[in-house]
Amino acid sequence: AILEGVSVRGNYDVDLAISPKGFLAYTAGAAMGSVTELVWVSRDGVTMPVDPGFARQFRNRPVISPDGKTLAVEIGEGSESSIWVKTLDRGPAAKLVAKGSEPVWSPDGKSVYYTSGMSLMRVPADGGKLPVQVFMQGENMINLDATRDGKWFVYTTLRDMLMRSTTGDSAASVIGGKSAEALWPTVSPDGRWLVYGSVETGAPEITVRPFPNTEMTKRQVSSNEGYIPRWSRDGRELLFLDSNYDLISVPVFPGAAFTFGAPVRLFPAGSYALQNTAFEDAPDGKRFLFTRPPGGGAT
């Protein structure tokens, strides 16, 4: 390596500068992928640690249970990942599954779904029973999410963005475009709209389609690139990161058609470990869950 001990933050950003005489200055610290801590961030950007004693190598998106009391999270352990559940904020934490990725909650909060290779699995959140297989995809699944009513799963593979019903026909259906053009699919709380990141235009942008009739139409919501879209818990906001890694809020209006308002910048998020764990919105809509290198303190 040319340099060691360089801080890598946010979306793989580093702080470097070269003087006219050729001296290199950089910010020292840990690289992303190392141990991080969970933090709450308010809508105006004020940060507060969740539980400083629970710092781990978090991966993918932390997910909060429907009642807001428990967290399910993927934790890296060498080349493998395990699924943990933790009582928020400073309650106990326990390993739920020794090998698994991409946790999502069941609608009633009693079970956690996760991927294990090519299989979608379900396990009771209290660990009282062994995991069971829900279905096998035939390819590794990423960007897993479930609808609020429990009737659909959406996810991507190396080739496609897919949706699969839990009722009726259980065959997976391809959603418009290849997976190289689609990431982070997630369905609105009322089950009517699918949002995802599309690179059809050459740069990632946030796109919305009707759901489950995804082929009817589509609308681009972002204008300055868009990453990791999330719906607010009430479905009245779309949240995503723009090209500057600012957290953007777009109001969504009720009605038969998908209509939205002007984007609002909430706060800069580039210092958080976005590529590792993305972010999650709290049920009260007043704060968000991110990760960052430990020990930063409240800001």
mmCIF file of C-alpha atoms in Angstrom, residues 48-234:
data_model
loop_
_atom_site.group_PDB
_atom_site.id
_atom_site.type_symbol
_atom_site.label_atom_id
_atom_site.label_comp_id
_atom_site.label_asym_id
_atom_site.label_seq_id
_atom_site.Cartn_x
_atom_site.Cartn_y
_atom_site.Cartn_z
ATOM 1 C CA MET A 48 -26.167 10.887 19.595
ATOM 2 C CA PRO A 49 -24.674 7.406 20.146
ATOM 3 C CA VAL A 50 -27.156 4.566 20.591
ATOM 4 C CA ASP A 51 -25.038 2.262 22.749
ATOM 5 C CA PRO A 52 -21.255 2.846 22.831
ATOM 6 C CA GLY A 53 -20.798 -0.660 24.214
ATOM 7 C CA PHE A 54 -22.267 -2.230 21.088
ATOM 8 C CA ALA A 55 -19.638 -1.429 18.418
ATOM 9 C CA ARG A 56 -19.273 -4.065 15.719
ATOM 10 C CA GLN A 57 -18.464 -4.536 12.035
ATOM 11 C CA PHE A 58 -21.995 -3.717 10.893
ATOM 12 C CA ARG A 59 -23.012 -4.576 7.343
ATOM 13 C CA ASN A 60 -25.973 -3.647 5.146
ATOM 14 C CA ARG A 61 -28.923 -1.723 6.568
ATOM 15 C CA PRO A 62 -29.868 -1.944 10.260
ATOM 16 C CA VAL A 63 -33.628 -2.558 10.519
ATOM 17 C CA ILE A 64 -35.893 -1.444 13.350
ATOM 18 C CA SER A 65 -38.831 -3.624 14.380
ATOM 19 C CA PRO A 66 -42.386 -2.406 13.648
ATOM 20 C CA ASP A 67 -42.875 -1.351 17.294
ATOM 21 C CA GLY A 68 -39.557 0.548 17.307
ATOM 22 C CA LYS A 69 -38.157 -1.343 20.285
ATOM 23 C CA THR A 70 -35.740 -3.838 18.716
ATOM 24 C CA LEU A 71 -33.005 -3.723 16.107
ATOM 25 C CA ALA A 72 -32.000 -6.526 13.720
ATOM 26 C CA VAL A 73 -28.584 -6.080 12.159
ATOM 27 C CA GLU A 74 -26.019 -7.993 10.119
ATOM 28 C CA ILE A 75 -22.564 -8.185 11.704
ATOM 29 C CA GLY A 76 -19.409 -9.185 9.868
ATOM 30 C CA GLU A 77 -17.280 -11.946 11.345
ATOM 31 C CA GLY A 78 -14.361 -12.428 9.003
ATOM 32 C CA SER A 79 -15.661 -13.631 5.638
ATOM 33 C CA GLU A 80 -19.060 -14.546 7.143
ATOM 34 C CA SER A 81 -21.945 -12.538 8.531
ATOM 35 C CA SER A 82 -24.298 -13.245 11.416
ATOM 36 C CA ILE A 83 -27.698 -11.783 12.343
ATOM 37 C CA TRP A 84 -28.120 -10.143 15.740
ATOM 38 C CA VAL A 85 -31.086 -8.602 17.547
ATOM 39 C CA LYS A 86 -30.699 -5.824 20.091
ATOM 40 C CA THR A 87 -33.120 -4.063 22.407
ATOM 41 C CA LEU A 88 -32.958 -0.303 21.790
ATOM 42 C CA ASP A 89 -31.191 1.734 23.029
ATOM 43 C CA ARG A 90 -28.890 0.205 25.638
ATOM 44 C CA GLY A 91 -30.634 -3.101 26.106
ATOM 45 C CA PRO A 92 -29.230 -6.611 25.598
ATOM 46 C CA ALA A 93 -27.961 -7.930 22.258
ATOM 47 C CA ALA A 94 -27.915 -11.553 21.110
ATOM 48 C CA LYS A 95 -26.785 -13.486 18.072
ATOM 49 C CA LEU A 96 -29.912 -14.814 16.364
ATOM 50 C CA VAL A 97 -28.353 -16.602 13.366
ATOM 51 C CA ALA A 98 -24.743 -17.723 12.996
ATOM 52 C CA LYS A 99 -24.644 -17.245 9.197
ATOM 53 C CA GLY A 100 -26.973 -14.870 7.369
ATOM 54 C CA SER A 101 -27.368 -11.512 5.646
ATOM 55 C CA GLU A 102 -29.930 -8.832 4.781
ATOM 56 C CA PRO A 103 -32.329 -9.055 7.772
ATOM 57 C CA VAL A 104 -35.889 -7.702 7.471
ATOM 58 C CA TRP A 105 -38.760 -7.890 9.952
ATOM 59 C CA SER A 106 -42.052 -9.696 9.519
ATOM 60 C CA PRO A 107 -45.088 -7.357 9.723
ATOM 61 C CA ASP A 108 -45.953 -8.513 13.266
ATOM 62 C CA GLY A 109 -42.380 -8.137 14.508
ATOM 63 C CA LYS A 110 -42.260 -11.737 15.707
ATOM 64 C CA SER A 111 -39.892 -13.069 13.024
ATOM 65 C CA VAL A 112 -36.846 -11.975 11.068
ATOM 66 C CA TYR A 113 -36.351 -12.880 7.418
ATOM 67 C CA TYR A 114 -32.827 -13.066 6.036
ATOM 68 C CA THR A 115 -30.832 -14.460 3.132
ATOM 69 C CA SER A 116 -28.523 -17.426 3.361
ATOM 70 C CA GLY A 117 -26.811 -18.000 0.039
ATOM 71 C CA MET A 118 -29.601 -18.657 -2.444
ATOM 72 C CA SER A 119 -32.290 -19.178 0.219
ATOM 73 C CA LEU A 120 -34.670 -16.833 1.992
ATOM 74 C CA MET A 121 -35.004 -17.925 5.609
ATOM 75 C CA ARG A 122 -37.288 -17.047 8.529
ATOM 76 C CA VAL A 123 -36.448 -17.313 12.219
ATOM 77 C CA PRO A 124 -38.413 -16.284 15.351
ATOM 78 C CA ALA A 125 -37.019 -13.020 16.715
ATOM 79 C CA ASP A 126 -36.757 -14.534 20.197
ATOM 80 C CA GLY A 127 -34.605 -17.391 18.917
ATOM 81 C CA GLY A 128 -37.066 -19.931 20.276
ATOM 82 C CA LYS A 129 -37.080 -22.099 17.147
ATOM 83 C CA LEU A 130 -34.660 -23.043 14.374
ATOM 84 C CA PRO A 131 -34.737 -21.125 11.074
ATOM 85 C CA VAL A 132 -36.891 -22.470 8.227
ATOM 86 C CA GLN A 133 -36.526 -21.939 4.497
ATOM 87 C CA VAL A 134 -39.216 -19.775 2.867
ATOM 88 C CA PHE A 135 -38.023 -20.209 -0.719
ATOM 89 C CA MET A 136 -34.909 -20.702 -2.844
ATOM 90 C CA GLN A 137 -34.073 -18.196 -5.572
ATOM 91 C CA GLY A 138 -31.313 -20.068 -7.423
ATOM 92 C CA GLU A 139 -29.052 -17.002 -7.167
ATOM 93 C CA ASN A 140 -27.712 -14.959 -4.289
ATOM 94 C CA MET A 141 -30.157 -12.239 -3.204
ATOM 95 C CA ILE A 142 -29.206 -8.706 -2.181
ATOM 96 C CA ASN A 143 -31.140 -5.538 -1.308
ATOM 97 C CA LEU A 144 -33.845 -7.648 0.336
ATOM 98 C CA ASP A 145 -36.989 -5.914 1.555
ATOM 99 C CA ALA A 146 -40.538 -6.983 2.472
ATOM 100 C CA THR A 147 -43.813 -5.121 2.097
ATOM 101 C CA ARG A 148 -45.584 -3.846 5.193
ATOM 102 C CA ASP A 149 -48.475 -6.308 4.712
ATOM 103 C CA GLY A 150 -46.138 -9.302 4.303
ATOM 104 C CA LYS A 151 -47.507 -10.169 0.853
ATOM 105 C CA TRP A 152 -44.371 -9.459 -1.215
ATOM 106 C CA PHE A 153 -40.597 -9.626 -1.124
ATOM 107 C CA VAL A 154 -38.492 -7.431 -3.402
ATOM 108 C CA TYR A 155 -34.783 -7.915 -4.012
ATOM 109 C CA THR A 156 -32.071 -7.943 -6.651
ATOM 110 C CA THR A 157 -29.711 -10.583 -7.991
ATOM 111 C CA LEU A 158 -26.672 -10.152 -10.185
ATOM 112 C CA ARG A 159 -29.012 -10.062 -13.181
ATOM 113 C CA ASP A 160 -32.444 -8.783 -12.205
ATOM 114 C CA MET A 161 -34.637 -6.793 -9.847
ATOM 115 C CA LEU A 162 -37.361 -9.176 -8.679
ATOM 116 C CA MET A 163 -40.584 -9.365 -6.725
ATOM 117 C CA ARG A 164 -42.092 -12.534 -5.271
ATOM 118 C CA SER A 165 -45.559 -12.987 -3.797
ATOM 119 C CA THR A 166 -46.151 -14.855 -0.545
ATOM 120 C CA THR A 167 -49.702 -15.645 -1.651
ATOM 121 C CA GLY A 168 -50.949 -17.237 -4.882
ATOM 122 C CA ASP A 169 -48.298 -17.657 -7.583
ATOM 123 C CA SER A 170 -44.955 -17.868 -5.794
ATOM 124 C CA ALA A 171 -42.781 -17.536 -8.918
ATOM 125 C CA ALA A 172 -40.462 -14.523 -8.951
ATOM 126 C CA SER A 173 -41.270 -11.785 -11.475
ATOM 127 C CA VAL A 174 -38.661 -9.517 -13.050
ATOM 128 C CA ILE A 175 -39.220 -5.782 -12.546
ATOM 129 C CA GLY A 176 -38.301 -3.590 -15.539
ATOM 130 C CA GLY A 177 -34.633 -3.460 -16.400
ATOM 131 C CA LYS A 178 -31.534 -5.388 -15.372
ATOM 132 C CA SER A 179 -30.108 -5.364 -11.873
ATOM 133 C CA ALA A 180 -27.146 -3.375 -13.236
ATOM 134 C CA GLU A 181 -29.748 -0.629 -13.684
ATOM 135 C CA ALA A 182 -31.584 -1.104 -10.379
ATOM 136 C CA LEU A 183 -30.621 -1.177 -6.687
ATOM 137 C CA TRP A 184 -32.247 -0.800 -3.256
ATOM 138 C CA PRO A 185 -35.876 -1.648 -4.180
ATOM 139 C CA THR A 186 -38.422 -0.975 -1.440
ATOM 140 C CA VAL A 187 -42.220 -0.664 -1.428
ATOM 141 C CA SER A 188 -44.183 2.166 0.190
ATOM 142 C CA PRO A 189 -45.977 1.446 3.494
ATOM 143 C CA ASP A 190 -49.374 1.408 1.743
ATOM 144 C CA GLY A 191 -48.047 -1.107 -0.808
ATOM 145 C CA ARG A 192 -48.804 1.110 -3.829
ATOM 146 C CA TRP A 193 -45.378 2.347 -4.971
ATOM 147 C CA LEU A 194 -41.939 0.834 -5.550
ATOM 148 C CA VAL A 195 -38.875 3.054 -5.254
ATOM 149 C CA TYR A 196 -35.371 2.045 -6.347
ATOM 150 C CA GLY A 197 -32.102 3.461 -7.612
ATOM 151 C CA SER A 198 -31.789 3.338 -11.394
ATOM 152 C CA VAL A 199 -28.691 3.997 -13.538
ATOM 153 C CA GLU A 200 -30.500 3.914 -16.856
ATOM 154 C CA THR A 201 -29.516 7.540 -17.477
ATOM 155 C CA GLY A 202 -25.841 6.880 -16.697
ATOM 156 C CA ALA A 203 -25.864 8.148 -13.096
ATOM 157 C CA PRO A 204 -27.863 6.709 -10.196
ATOM 158 C CA GLU A 205 -31.264 8.386 -9.856
ATOM 159 C CA ILE A 206 -34.280 7.640 -7.661
ATOM 160 C CA THR A 207 -37.183 6.148 -9.631
ATOM 161 C CA VAL A 208 -40.734 5.251 -8.576
ATOM 162 C CA ARG A 209 -43.082 2.721 -10.218
ATOM 163 C CA PRO A 210 -46.602 1.607 -9.274
ATOM 164 C CA PHE A 211 -46.710 -1.669 -7.352
ATOM 165 C CA PRO A 212 -47.326 -4.498 -8.012
ATOM 166 C CA ASN A 213 -48.178 -3.403 -11.592
ATOM 167 C CA THR A 214 -44.663 -2.105 -12.104
ATOM 168 C CA GLU A 215 -44.740 -1.926 -15.908
ATOM 169 C CA MET A 216 -47.473 0.725 -16.120
ATOM 170 C CA THR A 217 -45.284 3.817 -15.733
ATOM 171 C CA LYS A 218 -42.294 5.261 -13.850
ATOM 172 C CA ARG A 219 -41.247 8.651 -12.447
ATOM 173 C CA GLN A 220 -37.768 9.964 -11.682
ATOM 174 C CA VAL A 221 -37.747 11.757 -8.325
ATOM 175 C CA SER A 222 -34.120 12.870 -7.919
ATOM 176 C CA SER A 223 -32.271 15.412 -10.077
ATOM 177 C CA ASN A 224 -28.744 15.398 -8.632
ATOM 178 C CA GLU A 225 -28.150 11.663 -8.400
ATOM 179 C CA GLY A 226 -29.760 9.507 -5.717
ATOM 180 C CA TYR A 227 -28.688 6.616 -3.516
ATOM 181 C CA ILE A 228 -30.245 4.258 -0.934
ATOM 182 C CA PRO A 229 -33.895 5.401 -1.072
ATOM 183 C CA ARG A 230 -36.168 4.807 1.925
ATOM 184 C CA TRP A 231 -39.821 5.569 2.590
ATOM 185 C CA SER A 232 -40.753 7.327 5.794
ATOM 186 C CA ARG A 233 -42.842 5.163 8.100
ATOM 187 C CA ASP A 234 -46.024 7.060 7.177
#
